């Protein structure tokens, strides 16, 4: 049974989805594989735009969209704050996420950078900030940075993003339960139901 969660640290919806998914995993004893992708590249390929950009011509919709994100977080007791540096280039962070998979520190890496991006509002595309976040989280910063610069890791991020697109992924977060795809943070209740339908829980 394929259980996958596609994400990019740059997405506030992926962050909120991650926090809800963790609770679902703890509740039912299941584990979803985290699938790092380059969201900007993916959306460009499929002819889409981030909500912040797509809604900028409709101020009322954008205002409600931002309010809804905050409400989602508040209702679930999730620490959240709009990042004043958004949007950021997270290609370096996403490469390090792949490196973290290989160095067996993925969960701590994801937690540290989501916290930095969407609770502390840090500019995580700056090298010194990257290093500081990893050091404060007790992550092997030098090893992660070095591995993220390896050609195989750079290629892996591009290939993972392309494979996600071929699978039907067009944004983040996207969750798979078997062949069933669910887009967005608001579909995680449906994900839980699908786990029951397919006999996973």
GROMACS .gro file of C-alpha atoms in nm:
model
  201
    1UNK     CA    1   0.000   0.000   0.000
    2UNK     CA    2   0.144   0.335  -0.109
    3UNK     CA    3   0.119   0.601   0.160
    4UNK     CA    4   0.286   0.921   0.041
    5UNK     CA    5   0.285   1.292   0.130
    6UNK     CA    6   0.427   1.536  -0.125
    7UNK     CA    7   0.552   1.865   0.015
    8UNK     CA    8   0.771   2.172  -0.015
    9UNK     CA    9   0.876   2.364   0.297
   10UNK     CA   10   0.777   2.688   0.117
   11UNK     CA   11   0.406   2.597   0.133
   12UNK     CA   12   0.208   2.702   0.442
   13UNK     CA   13  -0.060   2.452   0.346
   14UNK     CA   14   0.198   2.173   0.332
   15UNK     CA   15   0.316   2.276   0.680
   16UNK     CA   16  -0.035   2.268   0.823
   17UNK     CA   17  -0.104   1.941   0.643
   18UNK     CA   18   0.212   1.792   0.789
   19UNK     CA   19   0.105   1.881   1.141
   20UNK     CA   20  -0.238   1.722   1.092
   21UNK     CA   21  -0.087   1.417   0.924
   22UNK     CA   22   0.147   1.358   1.219
   23UNK     CA   23  -0.154   1.338   1.449
   24UNK     CA   24  -0.327   1.099   1.212
   25UNK     CA   25  -0.017   0.879   1.202
   26UNK     CA   26   0.009   0.874   1.581
   27UNK     CA   27  -0.361   0.799   1.617
   28UNK     CA   28  -0.361   0.502   1.381
   29UNK     CA   29  -0.003   0.376   1.389
   30UNK     CA   30   0.058   0.434   1.017
   31UNK     CA   31   0.348   0.606   0.843
   32UNK     CA   32   0.340   0.813   0.527
   33UNK     CA   33   0.656   0.854   0.323
   34UNK     CA   34   0.750   1.221   0.291
   35UNK     CA   35   0.815   1.312  -0.073
   36UNK     CA   36   1.011   1.638  -0.118
   37UNK     CA   37   0.946   1.818  -0.446
   38UNK     CA   38   1.027   2.156  -0.594
   39UNK     CA   39   0.686   2.319  -0.582
   40UNK     CA   40   0.773   2.623  -0.792
   41UNK     CA   41   0.905   2.408  -1.075
   42UNK     CA   42   0.609   2.174  -1.057
   43UNK     CA   43   0.352   2.453  -1.068
   44UNK     CA   44   0.529   2.620  -1.360
   45UNK     CA   45   0.526   2.291  -1.550
   46UNK     CA   46   0.153   2.238  -1.502
   47UNK     CA   47   0.063   2.602  -1.569
   48UNK     CA   48  -0.045   2.683  -1.216
   49UNK     CA   49   0.033   2.956  -0.963
   50UNK     CA   50   0.058   2.968  -0.584
   51UNK     CA   51  -0.263   3.099  -0.423
   52UNK     CA   52  -0.085   3.412  -0.303
   53UNK     CA   53  -0.016   3.502  -0.667
   54UNK     CA   54  -0.333   3.363  -0.825
   55UNK     CA   55  -0.555   3.560  -0.587
   56UNK     CA   56  -0.366   3.890  -0.581
   57UNK     CA   57  -0.603   4.041  -0.838
   58UNK     CA   58  -0.897   3.964  -0.611
   59UNK     CA   59  -0.812   4.125  -0.276
   60UNK     CA   60  -1.127   4.001  -0.100
   61UNK     CA   61  -1.051   3.638  -0.188
   62UNK     CA   62  -0.686   3.675  -0.091
   63UNK     CA   63  -0.782   3.829   0.242
   64UNK     CA   64  -1.017   3.541   0.318
   65UNK     CA   65  -0.761   3.285   0.201
   66UNK     CA   66  -0.508   3.422   0.448
   67UNK     CA   67  -0.772   3.435   0.722
   68UNK     CA   68  -0.871   3.075   0.650
   69UNK     CA   69  -0.511   2.957   0.689
   70UNK     CA   70  -0.491   3.124   1.030
   71UNK     CA   71  -0.826   2.982   1.133
   72UNK     CA   72  -0.722   2.633   1.026
   73UNK     CA   73  -0.413   2.661   1.246
   74UNK     CA   74  -0.600   2.813   1.542
   75UNK     CA   75  -0.874   2.550   1.543
   76UNK     CA   76  -0.610   2.277   1.556
   77UNK     CA   77  -0.376   2.447   1.802
   78UNK     CA   78  -0.092   2.466   1.549
   79UNK     CA   79   0.170   2.739   1.585
   80UNK     CA   80   0.156   2.950   1.270
   81UNK     CA   81   0.264   3.295   1.156
   82UNK     CA   82   0.277   3.445   0.807
   83UNK     CA   83   0.638   3.459   0.695
   84UNK     CA   84   0.729   3.822   0.611
   85UNK     CA   85   0.992   3.699   0.362
   86UNK     CA   86   0.748   3.486   0.160
   87UNK     CA   87   0.785   3.376  -0.116
   88UNK     CA   88   1.128   3.219  -0.076
   89UNK     CA   89   1.345   3.002  -0.297
   90UNK     CA   90   1.355   2.665  -0.122
   91UNK     CA   91   1.549   2.462  -0.378
   92UNK     CA   92   1.843   2.445  -0.136
   93UNK     CA   93   1.621   2.337   0.152
   94UNK     CA   94   1.444   2.075  -0.060
   95UNK     CA   95   1.778   1.933  -0.171
   96UNK     CA   96   1.877   1.912   0.194
   97UNK     CA   97   1.549   1.734   0.266
   98UNK     CA   98   1.659   1.461   0.027
   99UNK     CA   99   2.001   1.458   0.192
  100UNK     CA  100   1.827   1.426   0.529
  101UNK     CA  101   1.648   1.115   0.402
  102UNK     CA  102   1.983   0.959   0.318
  103UNK     CA  103   2.137   1.063   0.650
  104UNK     CA  104   1.842   0.928   0.855
  105UNK     CA  105   1.741   1.261   1.007
  106UNK     CA  106   1.446   1.344   0.785
  107UNK     CA  107   1.179   1.385   1.054
  108UNK     CA  108   1.393   1.622   1.262
  109UNK     CA  109   1.492   1.818   0.950
  110UNK     CA  110   1.132   1.868   0.837
  111UNK     CA  111   1.020   1.967   1.186
  112UNK     CA  112   1.304   2.219   1.226
  113UNK     CA  113   1.250   2.392   0.893
  114UNK     CA  114   0.872   2.405   0.910
  115UNK     CA  115   0.910   2.565   1.254
  116UNK     CA  116   1.164   2.812   1.121
  117UNK     CA  117   0.956   2.901   0.816
  118UNK     CA  118   0.600   2.904   0.948
  119UNK     CA  119   0.625   2.966   1.321
  120UNK     CA  120   0.937   3.184   1.350
  121UNK     CA  121   0.914   3.359   1.011
  122UNK     CA  122   1.283   3.315   0.926
  123UNK     CA  123   1.439   3.378   0.586
  124UNK     CA  124   1.549   3.020   0.533
  125UNK     CA  125   1.697   3.077   0.188
  126UNK     CA  126   1.994   3.255   0.346
  127UNK     CA  127   2.296   3.026   0.405
  128UNK     CA  128   2.364   3.147   0.759
  129UNK     CA  129   1.999   3.102   0.858
  130UNK     CA  130   2.004   2.752   0.711
  131UNK     CA  131   2.309   2.664   0.915
  132UNK     CA  132   2.171   2.821   1.233
  133UNK     CA  133   1.841   2.632   1.207
  134UNK     CA  134   2.021   2.300   1.164
  135UNK     CA  135   2.270   2.364   1.442
  136UNK     CA  136   1.997   2.467   1.687
  137UNK     CA  137   1.802   2.151   1.601
  138UNK     CA  138   2.107   1.931   1.655
  139UNK     CA  139   2.120   1.830   1.290
  140UNK     CA  140   2.448   1.744   1.112
  141UNK     CA  141   2.464   2.074   0.926
  142UNK     CA  142   2.798   2.026   0.751
  143UNK     CA  143   2.706   1.679   0.629
  144UNK     CA  144   2.363   1.790   0.509
  145UNK     CA  145   2.500   2.092   0.325
  146UNK     CA  146   2.775   1.887   0.162
  147UNK     CA  147   2.542   1.608   0.052
  148UNK     CA  148   2.282   1.853  -0.080
  149UNK     CA  149   2.541   1.985  -0.323
  150UNK     CA  150   2.615   1.642  -0.471
  151UNK     CA  151   2.501   1.607  -0.835
  152UNK     CA  152   2.302   1.294  -0.751
  153UNK     CA  153   2.096   1.481  -0.492
  154UNK     CA  154   2.032   1.775  -0.725
  155UNK     CA  155   1.924   1.531  -0.995
  156UNK     CA  156   1.706   1.341  -0.749
  157UNK     CA  157   1.500   1.650  -0.662
  158UNK     CA  158   1.433   1.720  -1.029
  159UNK     CA  159   1.344   1.356  -1.095
  160UNK     CA  160   1.117   1.337  -0.792
  161UNK     CA  161   0.935   1.651  -0.905
  162UNK     CA  162   0.893   1.515  -1.256
  163UNK     CA  163   0.773   1.179  -1.125
  164UNK     CA  164   0.520   1.356  -0.902
  165UNK     CA  165   0.384   1.548  -1.201
  166UNK     CA  166   0.355   1.228  -1.403
  167UNK     CA  167   0.160   1.076  -1.115
  168UNK     CA  168  -0.089   1.364  -1.128
  169UNK     CA  169   0.049   1.590  -0.855
  170UNK     CA  170  -0.006   1.959  -0.932
  171UNK     CA  171   0.048   2.125  -0.594
  172UNK     CA  172   0.127   2.072  -0.228
  173UNK     CA  173   0.038   1.911  -0.008
  174UNK     CA  174  -0.073   1.606  -0.201
  175UNK     CA  175  -0.139   1.277  -0.027
  176UNK     CA  176  -0.172   0.930  -0.172
  177UNK     CA  177  -0.345   0.630  -0.015
  178UNK     CA  178  -0.279   0.360  -0.269
  179UNK     CA  179  -0.386   0.504  -0.604
  180UNK     CA  180  -0.625   0.755  -0.448
  181UNK     CA  181  -0.491   1.112  -0.455
  182UNK     CA  182  -0.596   1.389  -0.217
  183UNK     CA  183  -0.491   1.750  -0.269
  184UNK     CA  184  -0.466   2.012   0.003
  185UNK     CA  185  -0.462   2.027   0.380
  186UNK     CA  186  -0.842   2.022   0.396
  187UNK     CA  187  -0.864   1.670   0.252
  188UNK     CA  188  -0.686   1.493   0.537
  189UNK     CA  189  -1.019   1.393   0.691
  190UNK     CA  190  -1.088   1.218   0.362
  191UNK     CA  191  -0.745   1.056   0.383
  192UNK     CA  192  -0.839   0.908   0.719
  193UNK     CA  193  -1.164   0.775   0.573
  194UNK     CA  194  -0.976   0.626   0.278
  195UNK     CA  195  -0.741   0.445   0.514
  196UNK     CA  196  -1.048   0.284   0.669
  197UNK     CA  197  -1.205   0.202   0.330
  198UNK     CA  198  -0.887   0.031   0.213
  199UNK     CA  199  -0.847  -0.159   0.539
  200UNK     CA  200  -0.523   0.009   0.642
  201UNK     CA  201  -0.666   0.108   0.981
   0.00000   0.00000   0.00000
